[in-house]
PDB file of C-alpha atoms in Angstrom:
ATOM      1  CA  MET A  24       0.188  46.612  62.578  1.00  0.00           C
ATOM      2  CA  SER A  25       1.088  43.234  64.066  1.00  0.00           C
ATOM      3  CA  GLU A  26       3.016  40.768  61.820  1.00  0.00           C
ATOM      4  CA  ARG A  27       0.479  37.810  62.403  1.00  0.00           C
ATOM      5  CA  LEU A  28      -0.106  36.117  59.054  1.00  0.00           C
ATOM      6  CA  ILE A  29      -3.306  34.215  58.471  1.00  0.00           C
ATOM      7  CA  THR A  30      -5.210  33.051  55.347  1.00  0.00           C
ATOM      8  CA  GLY A  31      -8.379  34.738  54.073  1.00  0.00           C
ATOM      9  CA  LYS A  32     -10.494  31.765  55.088  1.00  0.00           C
ATOM     10  CA  ASP A  33      -9.215  32.036  58.686  1.00  0.00           C
ATOM     11  CA  ALA A  34      -9.782  35.895  58.635  1.00  0.00           C
ATOM     12  CA  ILE A  35     -13.378  35.349  57.785  1.00  0.00           C
ATOM     13  CA  ARG A  36     -13.775  32.660  60.296  1.00  0.00           C
ATOM     14  CA  GLU A  37     -12.302  34.907  62.779  1.00  0.00           C
ATOM     15  CA  ALA A  38     -14.633  37.565  62.073  1.00  0.00           C
ATOM     16  CA  LEU A  39     -17.554  35.208  62.413  1.00  0.00           C
ATOM     17  CA  ILE A  40     -16.413  34.014  65.597  1.00  0.00           C
ATOM     18  CA  GLU A  41     -15.943  37.467  67.085  1.00  0.00           C
ATOM     19  CA  GLU A  42     -19.143  38.666  66.013  1.00  0.00           C
ATOM     20  CA  MET A  43     -21.108  35.687  67.246  1.00  0.00           C
ATOM     21  CA  LYS A  44     -19.584  36.211  70.591  1.00  0.00           C
ATOM     22  CA  ARG A  45     -20.250  39.764  70.546  1.00  0.00           C
ATOM     23  CA  ASP A  46     -23.825  39.581  69.592  1.00  0.00           C
ATOM     24  CA  LYS A  47     -26.045  36.591  70.430  1.00  0.00           C
ATOM     25  CA  ASN A  48     -28.534  37.548  67.552  1.00  0.00           C
ATOM     26  CA  VAL A  49     -25.752  36.687  64.989  1.00  0.00           C
ATOM     27  CA  PHE A  50     -26.233  33.213  63.491  1.00  0.00           C
ATOM     28  CA  LEU A  51     -25.162  31.308  60.533  1.00  0.00           C
ATOM     29  CA  LEU A  52     -27.399  29.267  58.008  1.00  0.00           C
ATOM     30  CA  GLY A  53     -26.496  27.681  54.694  1.00  0.00           C
ATOM     31  CA  GLU A  54     -25.625  24.300  52.991  1.00  0.00           C
ATOM     32  CA  ASP A  55     -22.943  22.190  54.302  1.00  0.00           C
ATOM     33  CA  LEU A  56     -21.799  24.675  56.990  1.00  0.00           C
ATOM     34  CA  VAL A  57     -20.685  21.724  59.142  1.00  0.00           C
ATOM     35  CA  GLN A  58     -18.631  20.065  56.541  1.00  0.00           C
ATOM     36  CA  SER A  59     -17.496  23.448  55.230  1.00  0.00           C
ATOM     37  CA  THR A  60     -16.522  23.236  51.547  1.00  0.00           C
ATOM     38  CA  PHE A  61     -13.766  25.876  51.796  1.00  0.00           C
ATOM     39  CA  GLY A  62     -13.125  25.433  55.688  1.00  0.00           C
ATOM     40  CA  VAL A  63     -14.360  28.682  56.623  1.00  0.00           C
ATOM     41  CA  THR A  64     -17.160  27.413  59.053  1.00  0.00           C
ATOM     42  CA  GLU A  65     -15.180  24.532  60.201  1.00  0.00           C
ATOM     43  CA  GLY A  66     -15.726  23.760  63.957  1.00  0.00           C
ATOM     44  CA  LEU A  67     -18.256  26.595  64.483  1.00  0.00           C
ATOM     45  CA  LEU A  68     -21.049  24.113  65.148  1.00  0.00           C
ATOM     46  CA  GLU A  69     -18.955  22.512  68.081  1.00  0.00           C
ATOM     47  CA  GLU A  70     -18.433  26.015  69.578  1.00  0.00           C
ATOM     48  CA  PHE A  71     -21.826  27.729  69.086  1.00  0.00           C
ATOM     49  CA  GLY A  72     -24.299  24.827  68.815  1.00  0.00           C
ATOM     50  CA  LYS A  73     -26.822  23.844  66.236  1.00  0.00           C
ATOM     51  CA  GLU A  74     -29.186  26.668  67.247  1.00  0.00           C
ATOM     52  CA  ARG A  75     -26.663  29.233  65.779  1.00  0.00           C
ATOM     53  CA  VAL A  76     -25.003  27.102  63.014  1.00  0.00           C
ATOM     54  CA  ARG A  77     -27.700  25.751  60.825  1.00  0.00           C
ATOM     55  CA  ASN A  78     -27.151  23.348  58.050  1.00  0.00           C
ATOM     56  CA  THR A  79     -29.987  23.873  55.577  1.00  0.00           C
ATOM     57  CA  PRO A  80     -31.437  21.911  52.730  1.00  0.00           C
ATOM     58  CA  ILE A  81     -30.200  22.671  49.085  1.00  0.00           C
ATOM     59  CA  SER A  82     -32.368  25.553  48.466  1.00  0.00           C
ATOM     60  CA  GLU A  83     -30.902  29.027  47.983  1.00  0.00           C
ATOM     61  CA  ASN A  84     -34.546  30.602  47.900  1.00  0.00           C
ATOM     62  CA  ALA A  85     -35.234  29.142  51.254  1.00  0.00           C
ATOM     63  CA  ILE A  86     -32.039  30.252  52.792  1.00  0.00           C
ATOM     64  CA  ILE A  87     -32.419  33.661  51.906  1.00  0.00           C
ATOM     65  CA  GLY A  88     -36.069  33.771  52.559  1.00  0.00           C
ATOM     66  CA  ALA A  89     -35.621  32.447  56.120  1.00  0.00           C
ATOM     67  CA  SER A  90     -32.775  34.963  56.612  1.00  0.00           C
ATOM     68  CA  ILE A  91     -34.768  37.902  55.542  1.00  0.00           C
ATOM     69  CA  GLY A  92     -37.680  36.715  57.847  1.00  0.00           C
ATOM     70  CA  ALA A  93     -35.085  36.508  60.771  1.00  0.00           C
ATOM     71  CA  ALA A  94     -33.611  39.709  60.054  1.00  0.00           C
ATOM     72  CA  LEU A  95     -37.124  41.531  59.946  1.00  0.00           C
ATOM     73  CA  THR A  96     -37.620  40.197  63.456  1.00  0.00           C
ATOM     74  CA  GLY A  97     -34.371  41.436  65.065  1.00  0.00           C
ATOM     75  CA  MET A  98     -31.884  38.710  64.336  1.00  0.00           C
ATOM     76  CA  ARG A  99     -28.577  39.194  62.334  1.00  0.00           C
ATOM     77  CA  PRO A 100     -28.282  36.181  60.063  1.00  0.00           C
ATOM     78  CA  VAL A 101     -25.119  35.470  58.042  1.00  0.00           C
ATOM     79  CA  ALA A 102     -26.230  33.336  55.137  1.00  0.00           C
ATOM     80  CA  GLU A 103     -23.911  31.403  53.098  1.00  0.00           C
ATOM     81  CA  ILE A 104     -24.543  30.624  49.322  1.00  0.00           C
ATOM     82  CA  MET A 105     -21.982  28.047  48.365  1.00  0.00           C
ATOM     83  CA  PHE A 106     -21.094  29.458  45.005  1.00  0.00           C
ATOM     84  CA  ALA A 107     -22.185  32.991  43.950  1.00  0.00           C
ATOM     85  CA  ASP A 108     -23.631  31.571  40.634  1.00  0.00           C
ATOM     86  CA  PHE A 109     -26.366  30.244  42.804  1.00  0.00           C
ATOM     87  CA  LEU A 110     -27.556  33.695  44.030  1.00  0.00           C
ATOM     88  CA  MET A 111     -29.641  33.544  40.796  1.00  0.00           C
ATOM     89  CA  ASP A 112     -31.634  30.793  42.414  1.00  0.00           C
ATOM     90  CA  ALA A 113     -32.842  33.384  45.049  1.00  0.00           C
ATOM     91  CA  MET A 114     -33.140  36.532  43.003  1.00  0.00           C
ATOM     92  CA  ASP A 115     -36.541  37.184  43.840  1.00  0.00           C
ATOM     93  CA  PRO A 116     -36.297  37.433  47.522  1.00  0.00           C
ATOM     94  CA  ILE A 117     -32.856  39.307  47.245  1.00  0.00           C
ATOM     95  CA  VAL A 118     -33.974  41.933  44.768  1.00  0.00           C
ATOM     96  CA  ASN A 119     -37.575  42.347  45.597  1.00  0.00           C
ATOM     97  CA  THR A 120     -37.552  41.834  49.466  1.00  0.00           C
ATOM     98  CA  MET A 121     -34.044  42.011  50.971  1.00  0.00           C
ATOM     99  CA  ALA A 122     -33.042  45.044  49.083  1.00  0.00           C
ATOM    100  CA  LYS A 123     -36.482  46.990  49.259  1.00  0.00           C
ATOM    101  CA  ALA A 124     -38.087  46.114  52.752  1.00  0.00           C
ATOM    102  CA  ARG A 125     -36.482  49.121  54.424  1.00  0.00           C
ATOM    103  CA  PHE A 126     -37.390  51.540  51.816  1.00  0.00           C
ATOM    104  CA  MET A 127     -40.875  50.297  51.259  1.00  0.00           C
ATOM    105  CA  THR A 128     -41.625  50.594  54.918  1.00  0.00           C
ATOM    106  CA  GLY A 129     -40.192  54.095  55.149  1.00  0.00           C
ATOM    107  CA  GLY A 130     -37.457  52.719  57.399  1.00  0.00           C
ATOM    108  CA  GLN A 131     -39.644  51.092  60.024  1.00  0.00           C
ATOM    109  CA  ALA A 132     -38.294  47.702  59.107  1.00  0.00           C
ATOM    110  CA  LYS A 133     -34.724  46.832  58.886  1.00  0.00           C
ATOM    111  CA  VAL A 134     -32.948  43.744  57.136  1.00  0.00           C
ATOM    112  CA  PRO A 135     -29.576  43.431  58.954  1.00  0.00           C
ATOM    113  CA  MET A 136     -28.237  40.474  57.051  1.00  0.00           C
ATOM    114  CA  VAL A 137     -25.268  39.214  55.282  1.00  0.00           C
ATOM    115  CA  ILE A 138     -24.926  36.884  52.364  1.00  0.00           C
ATOM    116  CA  ARG A 139     -21.383  35.421  52.035  1.00  0.00           C
ATOM    117  CA  THR A 140     -20.655  33.786  48.826  1.00  0.00           C
ATOM    118  CA  PRO A 141     -17.552  32.602  47.068  1.00  0.00           C
ATOM    119  CA  SER A 142     -17.199  33.907  43.639  1.00  0.00           C
ATOM    120  CA  GLY A 143     -14.705  33.717  40.591  1.00  0.00           C
ATOM    121  CA  ALA A 144     -12.792  31.079  38.842  1.00  0.00           C
ATOM    122  CA  GLY A 145      -9.606  29.218  39.086  1.00  0.00           C
ATOM    123  CA  LEU A 146     -10.756  25.783  40.131  1.00  0.00           C
ATOM    124  CA  SER A 147     -11.694  24.608  36.745  1.00  0.00           C
ATOM    125  CA  ALA A 148     -15.412  24.212  38.007  1.00  0.00           C
ATOM    126  CA  ALA A 149     -16.935  25.322  34.704  1.00  0.00           C
ATOM    127  CA  ALA A 150     -19.701  27.717  33.770  1.00  0.00           C
ATOM    128  CA  GLN A 151     -22.192  27.251  36.644  1.00  0.00           C
ATOM    129  CA  HIS A 152     -19.692  27.268  39.575  1.00  0.00           C
ATOM    130  CA  SER A 153     -16.926  29.940  38.497  1.00  0.00           C
ATOM    131  CA  GLN A 154     -18.890  33.301  37.548  1.00  0.00           C
ATOM    132  CA  SER A 155     -17.999  36.680  39.205  1.00  0.00           C
ATOM    133  CA  PRO A 156     -21.626  38.357  39.357  1.00  0.00           C
ATOM    134  CA  GLU A 157     -20.712  41.270  41.583  1.00  0.00           C
ATOM    135  CA  ALA A 158     -21.642  43.902  38.844  1.00  0.00           C
ATOM    136  CA  ILE A 159     -25.199  42.470  38.481  1.00  0.00           C
ATOM    137  CA  PHE A 160     -26.045  43.596  41.963  1.00  0.00           C
ATOM    138  CA  MET A 161     -24.477  47.153  41.538  1.00  0.00           C
ATOM    139  CA  HIS A 162     -27.687  47.751  39.486  1.00  0.00           C
ATOM    140  CA  ILE A 163     -29.916  47.283  42.581  1.00  0.00           C
ATOM    141  CA  PRO A 164     -30.495  49.841  45.048  1.00  0.00           C
ATOM    142  CA  GLY A 165     -30.565  48.889  48.620  1.00  0.00           C
ATOM    143  CA  ILE A 166     -27.758  46.313  48.747  1.00  0.00           C
ATOM    144  CA  ARG A 167     -24.366  47.024  50.018  1.00  0.00           C
ATOM    145  CA  ILE A 168     -21.605  45.058  48.235  1.00  0.00           C
ATOM    146  CA  ALA A 169     -18.196  44.113  49.467  1.00  0.00           C
ATOM    147  CA  VAL A 170     -15.227  42.725  47.396  1.00  0.00           C
ATOM    148  CA  PRO A 171     -12.224  42.166  49.714  1.00  0.00           C
ATOM    149  CA  SER A 172      -8.933  41.248  48.375  1.00  0.00           C
ATOM    150  CA  THR A 173      -6.600  40.734  51.362  1.00  0.00           C
ATOM    151  CA  PRO A 174      -7.207  38.809  54.618  1.00  0.00           C
ATOM    152  CA  TYR A 175      -7.168  42.157  56.707  1.00  0.00           C
ATOM    153  CA  ASP A 176      -9.890  43.515  54.417  1.00  0.00           C
ATOM    154  CA  MET A 177     -11.905  40.336  54.675  1.00  0.00           C
ATOM    155  CA  LYS A 178     -12.044  40.457  58.427  1.00  0.00           C
ATOM    156  CA  GLY A 179     -12.507  44.150  58.950  1.00  0.00           C
ATOM    157  CA  LEU A 180     -15.280  44.405  56.311  1.00  0.00           C
ATOM    158  CA  LEU A 181     -17.167  41.294  57.349  1.00  0.00           C
ATOM    159  CA  LYS A 182     -17.295  42.566  60.892  1.00  0.00           C
ATOM    160  CA  THR A 183     -18.706  45.829  59.645  1.00  0.00           C
ATOM    161  CA  ALA A 184     -21.091  44.066  57.400  1.00  0.00           C
ATOM    162  CA  ILE A 185     -22.576  42.034  60.232  1.00  0.00           C
ATOM    163  CA  ARG A 186     -23.175  45.222  62.346  1.00  0.00           C
ATOM    164  CA  MET A 187     -24.877  47.043  59.584  1.00  0.00           C
ATOM    165  CA  ASP A 188     -28.525  47.574  59.469  1.00  0.00           C
ATOM    166  CA  ASP A 189     -28.551  47.306  55.651  1.00  0.00           C
ATOM    167  CA  PRO A 190     -28.284  43.889  53.801  1.00  0.00           C
ATOM    168  CA  VAL A 191     -24.841  43.147  52.588  1.00  0.00           C
ATOM    169  CA  LEU A 192     -23.617  40.817  49.648  1.00  0.00           C
ATOM    170  CA  PHE A 193     -20.166  39.776  50.719  1.00  0.00           C
ATOM    171  CA  PHE A 194     -18.066  38.389  47.898  1.00  0.00           C
ATOM    172  CA  GLU A 195     -15.086  36.172  48.801  1.00  0.00           C
ATOM    173  CA  HIS A 196     -12.951  34.976  45.775  1.00  0.00           C
ATOM    174  CA  LYS A 197     -12.046  31.296  46.055  1.00  0.00           C
ATOM    175  CA  MET A 198      -8.479  31.899  44.975  1.00  0.00           C
ATOM    176  CA  LEU A 199      -8.029  34.209  48.085  1.00  0.00           C
ATOM    177  CA  TYR A 200      -9.213  31.712  50.724  1.00  0.00           C
ATOM    178  CA  TYR A 201      -5.724  30.301  51.131  1.00  0.00           C
ATOM    179  CA  GLU A 202      -3.526  33.340  50.508  1.00  0.00           C
ATOM    180  CA  GLY A 203      -1.820  34.727  53.541  1.00  0.00           C
ATOM    181  CA  GLY A 204      -1.788  38.181  54.852  1.00  0.00           C
ATOM    182  CA  ASP A 205      -1.128  40.390  57.819  1.00  0.00           C
ATOM    183  CA  VAL A 206      -4.055  40.603  60.296  1.00  0.00           C
ATOM    184  CA  PRO A 207      -3.776  42.092  63.747  1.00  0.00           C
ATOM    185  CA  GLU A 208      -4.997  40.283  66.752  1.00  0.00           C
ATOM    186  CA  GLY A 209      -7.291  42.881  68.263  1.00  0.00           C
ATOM    187  CA  GLU A 210     -10.628  44.260  67.292  1.00  0.00           C
ATOM    188  CA  TYR A 211     -10.914  46.402  64.143  1.00  0.00           C
ATOM    189  CA  THR A 212     -13.529  47.167  61.487  1.00  0.00           C
ATOM    190  CA  ILE A 213     -13.375  48.761  58.065  1.00  0.00           C
ATOM    191  CA  PRO A 214     -15.964  51.213  57.177  1.00  0.00           C
ATOM    192  CA  PHE A 215     -17.803  50.553  53.679  1.00  0.00           C
ATOM    193  CA  GLY A 216     -17.000  53.257  51.005  1.00  0.00           C
ATOM    194  CA  ASN A 217     -13.350  53.486  51.801  1.00  0.00           C
ATOM    195  CA  ALA A 218     -11.034  52.604  48.885  1.00  0.00           C
ATOM    196  CA  ASP A 219      -7.508  51.483  49.611  1.00  0.00           C
ATOM    197  CA  VAL A 220      -4.396  52.494  47.675  1.00  0.00           C
ATOM    198  CA  LYS A 221      -2.667  49.259  47.633  1.00  0.00           C
ATOM    199  CA  ARG A 222       0.332  50.764  45.822  1.00  0.00           C
ATOM    200  CA  GLN A 223       1.235  54.582  45.168  1.00  0.00           C
ATOM    201  CA  GLY A 224       2.421  55.616  41.756  1.00  0.00           C
ATOM    202  CA  ARG A 225       2.477  58.342  39.430  1.00  0.00           C
ATOM    203  CA  ASP A 226       2.111  57.198  35.796  1.00  0.00           C
ATOM    204  CA  VAL A 227      -1.113  55.119  35.589  1.00  0.00           C
ATOM    205  CA  THR A 228      -3.904  54.323  37.969  1.00  0.00           C
ATOM    206  CA  ILE A 229      -5.267  50.801  38.024  1.00  0.00           C
ATOM    207  CA  VAL A 230      -8.576  50.186  39.786  1.00  0.00           C
ATOM    208  CA  ALA A 231      -8.917  46.309  40.409  1.00  0.00           C
ATOM    209  CA  VAL A 232     -11.128  44.307  42.745  1.00  0.00           C
ATOM    210  CA  LEU A 233     -10.971  40.872  44.247  1.00  0.00           C
ATOM    211  CA  VAL A 234      -8.201  38.541  43.005  1.00  0.00           C
ATOM    212  CA  MET A 235      -7.423  41.025  40.212  1.00  0.00           C
ATOM    213  CA  VAL A 236      -5.914  43.325  42.864  1.00  0.00           C
ATOM    214  CA  LYS A 237      -3.151  40.807  43.222  1.00  0.00           C
ATOM    215  CA  ARG A 238      -2.557  40.425  39.628  1.00  0.00           C
ATOM    216  CA  ALA A 239      -2.605  44.254  39.180  1.00  0.00           C
ATOM    217  CA  LEU A 240       0.167  44.502  41.973  1.00  0.00           C
ATOM    218  CA  MET A 241       2.202  41.937  40.341  1.00  0.00           C
ATOM    219  CA  ALA A 242       1.930  43.678  36.949  1.00  0.00           C
ATOM    220  CA  ALA A 243       2.994  46.921  38.731  1.00  0.00           C
ATOM    221  CA  ASP A 244       6.179  45.168  40.129  1.00  0.00           C
ATOM    222  CA  THR A 245       7.072  44.227  36.619  1.00  0.00           C
ATOM    223  CA  LEU A 246       6.479  47.570  35.169  1.00  0.00           C
ATOM    224  CA  ALA A 247       8.363  49.360  37.953  1.00  0.00           C
ATOM    225  CA  ALA A 248      11.482  47.407  36.855  1.00  0.00           C
ATOM    226  CA  GLN A 249      11.009  49.142  33.359  1.00  0.00           C
ATOM    227  CA  GLY A 250      10.547  52.617  34.968  1.00  0.00           C
ATOM    228  CA  ILE A 251       6.732  52.727  34.852  1.00  0.00           C
ATOM    229  CA  ASP A 252       5.208  53.725  38.101  1.00  0.00           C
ATOM    230  CA  VAL A 253       1.697  52.333  38.574  1.00  0.00           C
ATOM    231  CA  GLU A 254      -0.891  53.204  41.378  1.00  0.00           C
ATOM    232  CA  VAL A 255      -3.174  50.533  42.342  1.00  0.00           C
ATOM    233  CA  VAL A 256      -6.561  51.182  43.940  1.00  0.00           C
ATOM    234  CA  ASP A 257      -8.798  48.757  45.581  1.00  0.00           C
ATOM    235  CA  PRO A 258     -12.413  50.009  46.075  1.00  0.00           C
ATOM    236  CA  ARG A 259     -13.050  47.265  48.622  1.00  0.00           C
ATOM    237  CA  THR A 260     -16.743  47.949  48.445  1.00  0.00           C
ATOM    238  CA  LEU A 261     -19.029  48.415  45.335  1.00  0.00           C
ATOM    239  CA  ASN A 262     -21.966  50.020  47.072  1.00  0.00           C
ATOM    240  CA  PRO A 263     -20.855  52.334  48.422  1.00  0.00           C
ATOM    241  CA  LEU A 264     -18.180  53.070  45.878  1.00  0.00           C
ATOM    242  CA  ASP A 265     -15.483  55.458  46.981  1.00  0.00           C
ATOM    243  CA  MET A 266     -15.113  57.581  43.791  1.00  0.00           C
ATOM    244  CA  GLU A 267     -13.287  60.236  45.660  1.00  0.00           C
ATOM    245  CA  THR A 268     -10.244  58.104  46.082  1.00  0.00           C
ATOM    246  CA  ILE A 269     -10.394  56.811  42.419  1.00  0.00           C
ATOM    247  CA  ILE A 270     -10.768  60.289  41.018  1.00  0.00           C
ATOM    248  CA  ASN A 271      -8.035  61.789  43.171  1.00  0.00           C
ATOM    249  CA  SER A 272      -5.577  58.978  41.766  1.00  0.00           C
ATOM    250  CA  VAL A 273      -6.811  59.841  38.254  1.00  0.00           C
ATOM    251  CA  LYS A 274      -5.989  63.463  38.718  1.00  0.00           C
ATOM    252  CA  LYS A 275      -2.483  62.464  39.724  1.00  0.00           C
ATOM    253  CA  THR A 276      -1.615  59.938  36.968  1.00  0.00           C
ATOM    254  CA  LYS A 277      -3.939  61.116  34.297  1.00  0.00           C
ATOM    255  CA  ARG A 278      -4.558  57.608  33.116  1.00  0.00           C
ATOM    256  CA  LEU A 279      -6.902  54.948  34.202  1.00  0.00           C
ATOM    257  CA  ILE A 280      -7.243  51.173  33.716  1.00  0.00           C
ATOM    258  CA  THR A 281      -9.973  49.036  35.328  1.00  0.00           C
ATOM    259  CA  VAL A 282      -9.449  45.295  35.822  1.00  0.00           C
ATOM    260  CA  GLU A 283     -11.980  42.789  37.023  1.00  0.00           C
ATOM    261  CA  GLU A 284     -12.648  39.008  36.556  1.00  0.00           C
ATOM    262  CA  GLY A 285     -16.427  39.659  35.798  1.00  0.00           C
ATOM    263  CA  VAL A 286     -17.596  39.967  32.113  1.00  0.00           C
ATOM    264  CA  LYS A 287     -16.433  43.237  30.692  1.00  0.00           C
ATOM    265  CA  THR A 288     -19.700  44.349  29.131  1.00  0.00           C
ATOM    266  CA  GLY A 289     -21.806  46.191  31.726  1.00  0.00           C
ATOM    267  CA  GLY A 290     -19.210  45.527  34.295  1.00  0.00           C
ATOM    268  CA  ILE A 291     -17.531  47.243  37.300  1.00  0.00           C
ATOM    269  CA  GLY A 292     -15.161  48.885  35.013  1.00  0.00           C
ATOM    270  CA  ALA A 293     -17.888  50.460  32.826  1.00  0.00           C
ATOM    271  CA  GLU A 294     -19.573  51.981  35.823  1.00  0.00           C
ATOM    272  CA  ILE A 295     -16.051  53.357  37.207  1.00  0.00           C
ATOM    273  CA  ALA A 296     -15.053  54.662  33.544  1.00  0.00           C
ATOM    274  CA  ALA A 297     -18.609  56.565  33.121  1.00  0.00           C
ATOM    275  CA  ARG A 298     -18.267  58.185  36.533  1.00  0.00           C
ATOM    276  CA  VAL A 299     -14.634  59.231  35.865  1.00  0.00           C
ATOM    277  CA  ALA A 300     -15.795  60.512  32.469  1.00  0.00           C
ATOM    278  CA  GLU A 301     -18.620  62.559  34.008  1.00  0.00           C
ATOM    279  CA  GLU A 302     -16.315  63.919  37.065  1.00  0.00           C
ATOM    280  CA  ALA A 303     -12.859  63.984  35.825  1.00  0.00           C
ATOM    281  CA  LEU A 304     -12.777  63.782  31.915  1.00  0.00           C
ATOM    282  CA  ASP A 305     -10.539  67.017  31.918  1.00  0.00           C
ATOM    283  CA  TYR A 306      -7.883  65.293  33.866  1.00  0.00           C
ATOM    284  CA  LEU A 307      -7.497  62.291  31.565  1.00  0.00           C
ATOM    285  CA  ASP A 308      -4.552  62.363  28.889  1.00  0.00           C
ATOM    286  CA  ALA A 309      -5.752  59.027  27.251  1.00  0.00           C
ATOM    287  CA  PRO A 310      -9.207  57.069  26.970  1.00  0.00           C
ATOM    288  CA  VAL A 311      -9.964  54.821  29.928  1.00  0.00           C
ATOM    289  CA  LYS A 312      -8.998  51.183  29.278  1.00  0.00           C
ATOM    290  CA  ARG A 313     -11.210  48.375  30.742  1.00  0.00           C
ATOM    291  CA  LEU A 314      -9.929  44.754  31.193  1.00  0.00           C
ATOM    292  CA  GLY A 315     -12.497  42.021  32.032  1.00  0.00           C
ATOM    293  CA  ALA A 316     -13.578  38.470  30.989  1.00  0.00           C
ATOM    294  CA  TYR A 317     -14.746  37.674  27.471  1.00  0.00           C
ATOM    295  CA  ASP A 318     -18.462  37.659  26.900  1.00  0.00           C
ATOM    296  CA  ILE A 319     -18.800  33.775  26.896  1.00  0.00           C
ATOM    297  CA  PRO A 320     -19.691  31.242  29.433  1.00  0.00           C
ATOM    298  CA  ILE A 321     -16.647  29.995  31.517  1.00  0.00           C
ATOM    299  CA  PRO A 322     -14.891  26.955  30.008  1.00  0.00           C
ATOM    300  CA  PHE A 323     -14.205  23.873  32.068  1.00  0.00           C
ATOM    301  CA  SER A 324     -10.653  23.450  30.498  1.00  0.00           C
ATOM    302  CA  PRO A 325      -8.141  24.936  32.717  1.00  0.00           C
ATOM    303  CA  LEU A 326      -6.215  26.353  29.812  1.00  0.00           C
ATOM    304  CA  LEU A 327      -9.285  27.938  28.190  1.00  0.00           C
ATOM    305  CA  GLU A 328     -10.342  29.304  31.663  1.00  0.00           C
ATOM    306  CA  GLU A 329      -7.095  31.137  32.122  1.00  0.00           C
ATOM    307  CA  LEU A 330      -7.492  32.774  28.800  1.00  0.00           C
ATOM    308  CA  MET A 331     -10.792  34.243  29.777  1.00  0.00           C
ATOM    309  CA  TYR A 332      -9.349  36.872  32.258  1.00  0.00           C
ATOM    310  CA  PRO A 333      -6.926  39.602  32.676  1.00  0.00           C
ATOM    311  CA  THR A 334      -3.413  38.181  33.379  1.00  0.00           C
ATOM    312  CA  GLU A 335      -0.245  39.842  34.826  1.00  0.00           C
ATOM    313  CA  ASP A 336       0.872  39.914  31.211  1.00  0.00           C
ATOM    314  CA  SER A 337      -2.228  41.327  29.687  1.00  0.00           C
ATOM    315  CA  ILE A 338      -2.296  44.098  32.408  1.00  0.00           C
ATOM    316  CA  VAL A 339       1.447  44.932  31.535  1.00  0.00           C
ATOM    317  CA  GLU A 340       0.525  45.104  27.951  1.00  0.00           C
ATOM    318  CA  ALA A 341      -2.619  47.404  28.484  1.00  0.00           C
ATOM    319  CA  VAL A 342      -0.215  49.865  30.654  1.00  0.00           C
ATOM    320  CA  LYS A 343       2.215  50.065  28.032  1.00  0.00           C
ATOM    321  CA  LYS A 344      -0.276  50.710  25.260  1.00  0.00           C
ATOM    322  CA  LEU A 345      -2.039  53.334  27.258  1.00  0.00           C
ATOM    323  CA  LEU A 346       1.352  55.051  27.869  1.00  0.00           C
ATOM    324  CA  GLY A 347       2.052  54.950  24.164  1.00  0.00           C
TER     325      GLY A 347
END
């Protein structure tokens, strides 16, 4: 792999540019694409023109509806919903049309579209601009879901998402936009449904997503200094979910902790824990531990906001308790 370091936002931007050059049917639409709140789409209007980079009114319903229509007629729209919280304003077209059209037409209609959306907290943006709703969409068949944690994964997964014939929800954590990482110069894609073992270990498996992967790795470094060897698995996509890699890790370590930023109740960890219980219960030496946000709306106060989520310290504490 090359040693070129770029940020997450630049990795996503690079994926968009490469796919727009490769396929003239790929176009972007969303609010403030030109001004680009997080800098991802900055300069793309000048490069591709207003036919392919379209600023829209503030209407998530219209953005998704227009994208579905375009996708059904052969285009490959990449819609941006500025904050994942506002996916809720377009739930009907997402759930009842985007996710179902291919199935309800017996495969005659395809919806090759991507919804890019920043999720997560960390900016003190309060309860309506900081949520992590990824788990909500795991419950809806027909939607592929990506949750990349590194610039390398962001670029490779987004390029795959744009080329897929299924609709994709692509979650980008706000606090990872400006994190650097190694991204090769050349063409590459990452298939959906392939988890990545970010760190090998023998004592405990931690399955984490998005920014929690970074916190899990930091906790693993701390624990390594104390003689505890943690394996960190990043699913990278939630649908499809690579349970084979997770279960193989559990078979090795005999212990599992899930870490997510979304609300713990009904979360990603709940699904993974249930599947491990179904398929690998006999390999566990201890109950599965789940870490997630408290079941309350996200506070505005930075201090209270930070208390909502798993931290490096709380992950370290959970691992030690699990090991007894």
